[in-house]
XYZ file of C-alpha atoms in Angstrom:
511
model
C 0.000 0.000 0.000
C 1.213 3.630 -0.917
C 0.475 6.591 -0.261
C 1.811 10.481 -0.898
C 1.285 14.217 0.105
C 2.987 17.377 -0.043
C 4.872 19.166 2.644
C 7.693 22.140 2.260
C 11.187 22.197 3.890
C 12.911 25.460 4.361
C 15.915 26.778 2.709
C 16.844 30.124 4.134
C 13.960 32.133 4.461
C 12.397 30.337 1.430
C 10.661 27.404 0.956
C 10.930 24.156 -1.500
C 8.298 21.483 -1.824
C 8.687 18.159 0.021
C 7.106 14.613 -1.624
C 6.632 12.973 1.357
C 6.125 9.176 0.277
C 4.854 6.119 2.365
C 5.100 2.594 1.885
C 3.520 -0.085 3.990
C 4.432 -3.709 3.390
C 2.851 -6.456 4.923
C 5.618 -9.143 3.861
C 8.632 -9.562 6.043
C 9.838 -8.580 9.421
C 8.439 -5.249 10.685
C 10.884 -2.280 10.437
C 10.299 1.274 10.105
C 13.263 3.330 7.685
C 13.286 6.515 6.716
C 15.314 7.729 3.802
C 16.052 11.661 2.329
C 18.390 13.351 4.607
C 16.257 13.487 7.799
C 17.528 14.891 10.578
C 17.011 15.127 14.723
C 13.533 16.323 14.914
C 12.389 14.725 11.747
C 13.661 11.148 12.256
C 12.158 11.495 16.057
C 8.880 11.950 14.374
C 8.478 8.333 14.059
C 7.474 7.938 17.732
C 5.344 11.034 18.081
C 3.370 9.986 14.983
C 2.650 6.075 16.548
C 1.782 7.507 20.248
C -0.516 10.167 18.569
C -2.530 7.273 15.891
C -2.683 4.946 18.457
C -4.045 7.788 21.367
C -6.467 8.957 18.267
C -7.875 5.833 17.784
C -6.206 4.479 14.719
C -3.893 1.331 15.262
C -1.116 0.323 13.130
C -0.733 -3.046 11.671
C 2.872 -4.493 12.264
C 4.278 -4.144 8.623
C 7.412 -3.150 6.996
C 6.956 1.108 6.526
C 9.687 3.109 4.372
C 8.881 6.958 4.075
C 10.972 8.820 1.305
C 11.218 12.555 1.634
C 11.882 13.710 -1.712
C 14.128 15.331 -3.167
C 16.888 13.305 -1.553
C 19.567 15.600 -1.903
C 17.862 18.262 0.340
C 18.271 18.227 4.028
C 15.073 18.424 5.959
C 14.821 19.311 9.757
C 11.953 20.572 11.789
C 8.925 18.667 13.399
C 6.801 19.715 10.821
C 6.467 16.537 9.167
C 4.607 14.873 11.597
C 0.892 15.842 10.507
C 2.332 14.634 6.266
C 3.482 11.694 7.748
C 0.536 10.596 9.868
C -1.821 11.240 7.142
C 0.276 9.254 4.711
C 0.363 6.389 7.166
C -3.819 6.352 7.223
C -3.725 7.094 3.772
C -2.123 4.173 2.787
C -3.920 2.258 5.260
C -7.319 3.063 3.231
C -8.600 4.893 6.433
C -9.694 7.284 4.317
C -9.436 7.263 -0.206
C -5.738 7.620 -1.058
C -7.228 10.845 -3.734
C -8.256 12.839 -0.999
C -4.640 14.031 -0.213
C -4.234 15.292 -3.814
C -3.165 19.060 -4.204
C -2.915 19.848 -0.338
C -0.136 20.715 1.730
C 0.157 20.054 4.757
C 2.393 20.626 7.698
C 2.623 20.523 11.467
C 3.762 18.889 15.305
C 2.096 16.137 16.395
C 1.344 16.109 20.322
C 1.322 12.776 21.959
C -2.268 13.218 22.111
C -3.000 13.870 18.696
C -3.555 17.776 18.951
C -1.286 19.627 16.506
C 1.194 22.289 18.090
C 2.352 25.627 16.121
C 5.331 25.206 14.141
C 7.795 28.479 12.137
C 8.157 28.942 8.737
C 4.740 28.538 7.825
C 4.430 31.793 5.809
C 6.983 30.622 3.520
C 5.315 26.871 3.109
C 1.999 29.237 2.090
C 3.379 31.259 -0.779
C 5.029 28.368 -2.105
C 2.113 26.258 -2.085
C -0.134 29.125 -3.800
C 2.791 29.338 -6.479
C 1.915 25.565 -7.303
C -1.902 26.115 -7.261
C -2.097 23.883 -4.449
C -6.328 23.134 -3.694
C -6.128 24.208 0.061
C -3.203 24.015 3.434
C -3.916 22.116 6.285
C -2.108 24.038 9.567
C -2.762 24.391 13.031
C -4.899 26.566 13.855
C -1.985 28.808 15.754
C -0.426 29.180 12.628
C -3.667 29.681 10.251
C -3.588 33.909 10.645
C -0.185 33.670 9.286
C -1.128 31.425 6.331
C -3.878 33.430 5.648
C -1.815 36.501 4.740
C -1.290 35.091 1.651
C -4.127 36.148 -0.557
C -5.308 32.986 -3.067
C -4.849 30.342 -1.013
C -7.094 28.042 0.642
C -6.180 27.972 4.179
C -7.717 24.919 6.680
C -7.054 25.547 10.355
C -6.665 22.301 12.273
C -6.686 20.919 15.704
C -5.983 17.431 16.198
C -5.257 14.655 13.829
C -9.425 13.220 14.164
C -10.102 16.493 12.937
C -7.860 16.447 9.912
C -9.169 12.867 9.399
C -12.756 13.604 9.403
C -12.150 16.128 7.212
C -10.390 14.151 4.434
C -12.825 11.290 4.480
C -15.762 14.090 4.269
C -17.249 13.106 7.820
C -16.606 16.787 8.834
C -16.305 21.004 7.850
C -13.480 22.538 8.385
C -13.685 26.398 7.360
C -11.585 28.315 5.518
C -9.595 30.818 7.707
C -10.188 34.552 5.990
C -7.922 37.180 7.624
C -9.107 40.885 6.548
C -5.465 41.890 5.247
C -6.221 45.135 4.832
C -7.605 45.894 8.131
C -4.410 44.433 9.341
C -2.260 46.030 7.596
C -3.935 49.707 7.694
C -4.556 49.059 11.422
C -2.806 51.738 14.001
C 1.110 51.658 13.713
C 1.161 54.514 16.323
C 4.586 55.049 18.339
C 4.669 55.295 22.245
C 8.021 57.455 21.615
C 8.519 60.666 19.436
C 11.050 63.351 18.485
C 9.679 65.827 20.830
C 10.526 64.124 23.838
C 14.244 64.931 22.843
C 15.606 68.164 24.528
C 18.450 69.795 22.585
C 19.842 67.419 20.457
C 19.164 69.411 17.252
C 22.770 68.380 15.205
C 22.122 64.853 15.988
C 18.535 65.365 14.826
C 19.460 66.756 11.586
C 22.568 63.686 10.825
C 19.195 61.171 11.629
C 16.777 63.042 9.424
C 19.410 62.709 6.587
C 20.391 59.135 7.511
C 17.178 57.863 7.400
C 16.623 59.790 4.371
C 18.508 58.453 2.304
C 18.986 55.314 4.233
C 22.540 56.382 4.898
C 24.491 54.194 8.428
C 24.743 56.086 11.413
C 27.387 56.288 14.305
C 26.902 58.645 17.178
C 29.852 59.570 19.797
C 29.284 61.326 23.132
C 29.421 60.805 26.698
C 27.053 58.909 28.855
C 23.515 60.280 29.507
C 23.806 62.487 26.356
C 20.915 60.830 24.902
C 22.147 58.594 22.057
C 19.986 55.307 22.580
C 17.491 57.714 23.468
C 17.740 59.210 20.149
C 18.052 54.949 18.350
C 14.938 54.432 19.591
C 13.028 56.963 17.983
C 14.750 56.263 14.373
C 11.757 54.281 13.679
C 8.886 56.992 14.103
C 10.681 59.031 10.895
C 10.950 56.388 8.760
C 8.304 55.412 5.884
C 6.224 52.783 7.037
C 6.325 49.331 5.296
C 5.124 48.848 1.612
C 2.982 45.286 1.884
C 5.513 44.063 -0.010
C 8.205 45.053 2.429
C 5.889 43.554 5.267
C 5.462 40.420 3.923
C 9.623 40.379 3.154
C 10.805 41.281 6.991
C 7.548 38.566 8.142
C 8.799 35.773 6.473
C 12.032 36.170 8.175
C 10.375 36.462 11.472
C 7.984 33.673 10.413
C 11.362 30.971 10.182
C 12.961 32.812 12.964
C 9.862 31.349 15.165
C 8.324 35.150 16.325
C 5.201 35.337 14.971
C 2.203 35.227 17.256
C -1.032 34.631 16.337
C -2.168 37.836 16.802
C 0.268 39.895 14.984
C 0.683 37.112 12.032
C 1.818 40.710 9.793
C 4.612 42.605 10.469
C 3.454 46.550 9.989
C 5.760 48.287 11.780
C 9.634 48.585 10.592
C 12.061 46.517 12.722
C 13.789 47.938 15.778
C 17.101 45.463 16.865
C 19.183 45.711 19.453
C 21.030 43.628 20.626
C 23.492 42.962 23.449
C 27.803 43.511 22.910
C 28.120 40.211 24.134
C 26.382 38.765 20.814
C 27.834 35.983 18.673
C 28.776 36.361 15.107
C 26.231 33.691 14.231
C 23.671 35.503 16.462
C 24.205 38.645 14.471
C 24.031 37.606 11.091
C 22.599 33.876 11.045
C 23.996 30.648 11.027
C 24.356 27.965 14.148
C 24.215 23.766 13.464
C 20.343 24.313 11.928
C 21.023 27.831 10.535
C 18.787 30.793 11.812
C 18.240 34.321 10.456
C 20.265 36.312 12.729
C 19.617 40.071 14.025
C 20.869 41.574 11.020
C 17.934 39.882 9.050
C 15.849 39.988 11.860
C 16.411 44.116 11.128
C 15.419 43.684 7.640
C 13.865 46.932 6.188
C 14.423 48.695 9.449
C 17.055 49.588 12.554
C 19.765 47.723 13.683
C 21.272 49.634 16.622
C 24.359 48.338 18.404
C 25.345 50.393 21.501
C 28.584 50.495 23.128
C 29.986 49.995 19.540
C 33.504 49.302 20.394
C 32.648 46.466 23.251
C 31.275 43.839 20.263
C 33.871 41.451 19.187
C 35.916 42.621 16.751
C 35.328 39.272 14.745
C 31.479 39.976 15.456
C 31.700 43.611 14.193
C 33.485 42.192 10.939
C 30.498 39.969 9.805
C 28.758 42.954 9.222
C 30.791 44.090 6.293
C 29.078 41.780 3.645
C 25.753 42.706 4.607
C 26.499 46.420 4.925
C 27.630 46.166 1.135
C 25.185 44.123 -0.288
C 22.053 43.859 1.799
C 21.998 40.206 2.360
C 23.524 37.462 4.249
C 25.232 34.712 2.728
C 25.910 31.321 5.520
C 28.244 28.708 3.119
C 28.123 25.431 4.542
C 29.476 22.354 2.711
C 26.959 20.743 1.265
C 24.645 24.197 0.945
C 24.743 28.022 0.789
C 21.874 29.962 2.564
C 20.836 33.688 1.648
C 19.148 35.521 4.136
C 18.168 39.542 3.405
C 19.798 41.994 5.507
C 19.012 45.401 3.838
C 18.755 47.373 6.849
C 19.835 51.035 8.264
C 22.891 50.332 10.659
C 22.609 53.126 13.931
C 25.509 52.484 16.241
C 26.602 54.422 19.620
C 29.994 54.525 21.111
C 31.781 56.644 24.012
C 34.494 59.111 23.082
C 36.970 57.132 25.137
C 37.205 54.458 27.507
C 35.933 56.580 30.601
C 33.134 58.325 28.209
C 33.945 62.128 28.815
C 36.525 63.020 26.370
C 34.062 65.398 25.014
C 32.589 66.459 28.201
C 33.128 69.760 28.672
C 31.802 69.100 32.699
C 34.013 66.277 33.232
C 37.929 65.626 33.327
C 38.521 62.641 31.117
C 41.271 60.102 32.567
C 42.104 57.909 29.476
C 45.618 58.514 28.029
C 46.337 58.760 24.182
C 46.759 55.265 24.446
C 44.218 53.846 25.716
C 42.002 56.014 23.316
C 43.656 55.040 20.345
C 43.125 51.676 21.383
C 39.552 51.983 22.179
C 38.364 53.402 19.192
C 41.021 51.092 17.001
C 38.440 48.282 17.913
C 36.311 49.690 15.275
C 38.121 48.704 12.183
C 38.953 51.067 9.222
C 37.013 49.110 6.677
C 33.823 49.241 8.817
C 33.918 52.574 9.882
C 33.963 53.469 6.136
C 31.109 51.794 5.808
C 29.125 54.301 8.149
C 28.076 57.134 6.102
C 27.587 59.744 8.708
C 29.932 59.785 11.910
C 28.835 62.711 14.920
C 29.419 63.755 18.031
C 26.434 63.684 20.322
C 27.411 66.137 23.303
C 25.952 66.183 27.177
C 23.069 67.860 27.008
C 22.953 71.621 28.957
C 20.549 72.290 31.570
C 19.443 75.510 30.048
C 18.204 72.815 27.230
C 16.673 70.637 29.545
C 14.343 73.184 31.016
C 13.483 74.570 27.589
C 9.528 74.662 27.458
C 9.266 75.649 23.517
C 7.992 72.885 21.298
C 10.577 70.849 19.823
C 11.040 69.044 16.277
C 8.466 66.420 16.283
C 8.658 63.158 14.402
C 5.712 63.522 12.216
C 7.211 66.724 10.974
C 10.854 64.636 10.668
C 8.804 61.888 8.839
C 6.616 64.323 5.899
C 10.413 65.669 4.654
C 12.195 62.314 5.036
C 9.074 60.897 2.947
C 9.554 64.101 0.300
C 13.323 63.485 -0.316
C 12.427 59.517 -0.250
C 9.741 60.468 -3.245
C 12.318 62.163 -5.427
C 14.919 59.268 -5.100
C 12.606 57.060 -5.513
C 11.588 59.109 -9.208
C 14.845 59.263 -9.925
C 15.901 55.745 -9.536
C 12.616 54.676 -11.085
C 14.765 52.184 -13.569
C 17.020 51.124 -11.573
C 17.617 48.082 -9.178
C 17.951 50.469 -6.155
C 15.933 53.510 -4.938
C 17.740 55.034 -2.127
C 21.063 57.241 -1.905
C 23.144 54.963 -0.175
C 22.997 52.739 -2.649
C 24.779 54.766 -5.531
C 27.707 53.786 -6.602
C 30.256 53.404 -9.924
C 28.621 55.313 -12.810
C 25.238 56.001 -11.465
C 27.386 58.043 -8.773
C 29.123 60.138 -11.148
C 25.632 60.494 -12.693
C 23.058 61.778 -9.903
C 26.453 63.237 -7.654
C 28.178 65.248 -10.412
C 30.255 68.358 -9.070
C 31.532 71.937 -10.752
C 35.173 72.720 -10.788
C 34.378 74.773 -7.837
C 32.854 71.884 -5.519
C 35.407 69.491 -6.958
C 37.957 71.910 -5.547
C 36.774 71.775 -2.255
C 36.502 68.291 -1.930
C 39.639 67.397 -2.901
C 40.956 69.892 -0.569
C 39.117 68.662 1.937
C 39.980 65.005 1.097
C 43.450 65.424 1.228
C 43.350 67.479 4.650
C 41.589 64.790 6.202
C 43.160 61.867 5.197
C 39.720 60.526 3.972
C 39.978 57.193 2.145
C 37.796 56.432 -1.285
C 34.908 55.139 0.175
C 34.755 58.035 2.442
C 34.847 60.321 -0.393
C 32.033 58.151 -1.826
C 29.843 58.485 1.588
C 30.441 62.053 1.202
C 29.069 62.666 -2.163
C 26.100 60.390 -1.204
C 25.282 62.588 2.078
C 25.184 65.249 -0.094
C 23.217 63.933 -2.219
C 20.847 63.222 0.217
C 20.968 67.008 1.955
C 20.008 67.851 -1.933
C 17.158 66.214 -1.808
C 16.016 67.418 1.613
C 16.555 71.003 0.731
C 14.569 70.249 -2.883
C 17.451 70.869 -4.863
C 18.686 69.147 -7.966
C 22.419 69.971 -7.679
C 24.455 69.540 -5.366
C 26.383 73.105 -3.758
C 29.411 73.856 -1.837
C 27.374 74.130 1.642
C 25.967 70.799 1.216
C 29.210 69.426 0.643
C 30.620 71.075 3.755
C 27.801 69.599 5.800
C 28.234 66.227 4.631
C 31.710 66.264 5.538
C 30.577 67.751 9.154
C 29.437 64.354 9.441
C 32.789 62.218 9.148
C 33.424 63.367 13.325
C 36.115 60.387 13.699
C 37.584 61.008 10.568
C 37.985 64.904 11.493
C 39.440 64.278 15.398
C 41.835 61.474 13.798
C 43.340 64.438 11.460
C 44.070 66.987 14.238
């Protein structure tokens, strides 16, 4: 007897269809194999899925059973073959007509019991089944919202394996799960933070407006309680909110990365990260024995903030070089290579020295020349290039504190930063990129070109500075970017001088 259904195994944040094939033999000794690189969770399945038919009600014959996950070559780990695999197993037992698997996909954990249990990565498994027309997707019913954000596809939420059973012998209803997308997606993505809340701060609001912009990286320097995570935090209120497509990009990653609930199976709000100096390099970008999306995926279309800059491990802070550059995340293993996206806007906080109050005008700083060359040596050259806009965040006065007048208020931040997003996004219209920080090569000659007068001053200030090529790049792209802010289609002297105001560490390290 043979049976078959279709499940999905995960490859990065994308998924690939699974044959799942059973075989039950009544001819010589009883055995139970399983063959098409299963691994821990998977091959463990086989006692889940016996405890949960027999506690069901259903008892297996003793017979000879091989199950063949195909393709072969692929490795497939998860517990999310357990519902496939039981079905198969009554399938081929005639419990209920071998057709009635055909054209769904299926997927989920198995409780002793027989009730299913939530499993991750079901958003992907979705799409890809509504890519191959599949006729419906049996899930549990935790996982069912998330399923159903993917519009043209059948979605069955499930319970326990009678249920499913019922169901597929036509005993039983199951209805379709409908989620109201739009509602969902238009629903209130109000901050509990905002701009106005800052006191002072007004360079440090200007270098965010323009970083976030034009989607520029971001490193502020200052002493302690001047108000740079304070400032992180609120990166999020100015930037555009999600396109769906962007939503349903940065919730498939937190779909596999297992932090969807079922009540928020959309991500509508951009990403805020931030995670802790002691952080691995596999914990940052992805990776481990069964690869994960790390934090830089995790901050996918939004913020990635790493405080105390100069405490991460220098290997750690080196990882993020690739996906700075190219937006993604590439883990090579030996038998496979996974891509995860990473396209996100790097913020970053650091002290001026070790003690924090280089800068401080009200304290006496204690580090020697030494010790602060070595500090902010942690931070490697490369890298630091990689940060478009470098400045100093100082202590904050009292006279600034008490200041009663209204401040610059994110909504206000957010209708330019959407203004200067709307002409990039015009002028990069053919192009495979639509924000500043992405020019580069020709297209940066192109949208960045200079007089004889600007091209003066840059070199001048270039050479003065010690500034390396891909700061000279940053700088043209800053300016670019304060173009665009101020509505301009060239780019002027002052805006140049401005964007290099923004290169802080590359200034102090010339003096």
């Amino acid at each position: 007897m043979h049976a078959n259904i279709y499940t999905t195994a995960l490859m990065g944040v994308e998924a690939f269809p699974v044959h799942l094939e059973v075989d039950i033999s009544r001819s010589g000794i009883p055995a139970f194999s399983m063959v098409g690189l299963a691994e821990g969770a998977v091959k463990e399945s086989k006692e889940r899925v016996f405890t949960a038919l027999k506690n069901s009600g259903f008892k297996l014959p003793p017979s000879r059973i091989t199950v063949n996950l195909a393709p072969a070559d692929m490795r497939k780990a998860g517990s999310n073959y357990d519902l496939p695999l039981a079905l198969s197993l009554l399938s081929a037992l005639e419990i209920f007509p071998v057709s009635a698997l055909e054209g769904f996909y299926t997927a989920g954990e198995l409780s002793l019991d027989g009730s299913l249990s939530p499993i991750n990565g079901v958003l992907p498994m979705a799409l890809k089944a509504r890519d191959n027309e599949a006729r419906g997707l049996l899930v549990p019913e935790a996982n069912a919202p998330e399923a159903a954000v993917v519009q043209g596809l059948t979605v069955y939420p499930v319970n326990n394996l009678g249920q499913v059973v019922n169901f597929l012998s036509g005993e039983q209803e199951i209805t379709p799960y409908n989620l109201d997308l739009s509602e969902k997606f238009s629903q209130d993505k109000g901050f509990f933070v905002d701009f106005s809340e800052v006191k002072g701060q007004e360079h440090a609001k200007r270098a965010i407006e323009i970083a976030a912009a034009g989607g520029h990286n971001l490193l502020m320097a200052g002493p302690p309680g001047s108000g740079k995570s304070m400032l992180a935090k609120r990166i999020p209120t100015v930037l555009p909110p999600l396109e769906f497509q962007e939503a349903l990009e940065v919730t498939k990653i937190y779909s596999v990365a297992g932090q969807l609930s079922q009540e928020t199976p959309l991500v509508t709000q951009r990403p805020f990260r931030s995670p802790h100096h002691t952080i691995s390099d596999a914990g940052l970008v992805g990776g481990g024995h069964y690869p994960r999306p790390g934090e830089v995926s995790l901050a996918h279309q939004g913020v990635l903030f790493l405080d105390e800059l100069p405490e991460f491990k220098k290997n750690v802070l080196e990882v993020l070089r690739q996906p700075l550059e190219n937006g993604s995340v590439t883990i090579s293993r030996a038998a496979i290579s996974l891509h995860y996206p990473g396209n996100f806007m790097l913020v970053a906080a650091m002290n001026p020295c070790p003690c924090g109050y280089l800068t401080d005008e009200k304290h006496a700083c204690t580090c020697t020349q030494n010790q602060i060359q070595r500090y902010t040596s942690r931070i490697s050259g490369p890298l630091l290039d990689r940060i478009d806009l470098q400045i100093e965040v100082p202590a904050v006065k009292y006279k600034e504190l008490k200041q009663t007048r209204d401040a610059t208020d994110s909504a206000t931040m957010r209708d330019r930063i959407k203004q200067a997003r709307k002409i990039q996004l015009l002028r990069y219209q053919d192009l495979h990129f639509n924000t500043n920080h992405e020019l580069s090569g020709s297209w940066l000659e192109k949208y960045c070109s200079l007089t004889e007068e600007e091209h003066d001053f840059l070199e001048s200030a270039v050479q003065r500075l010690g500034l390396s090529a891909r700061a000279y790049t940053r700088i043209l792209r800053i300016a670019r970017t304060i173009a665009d802010l101020d509505g301009k289609e060239g780019i002027t002297v002052d805006q140049l001088a401005e964007a290099i105001n923004y290169r802080f560490l590359d200034r102090r390290n010339s003096q």
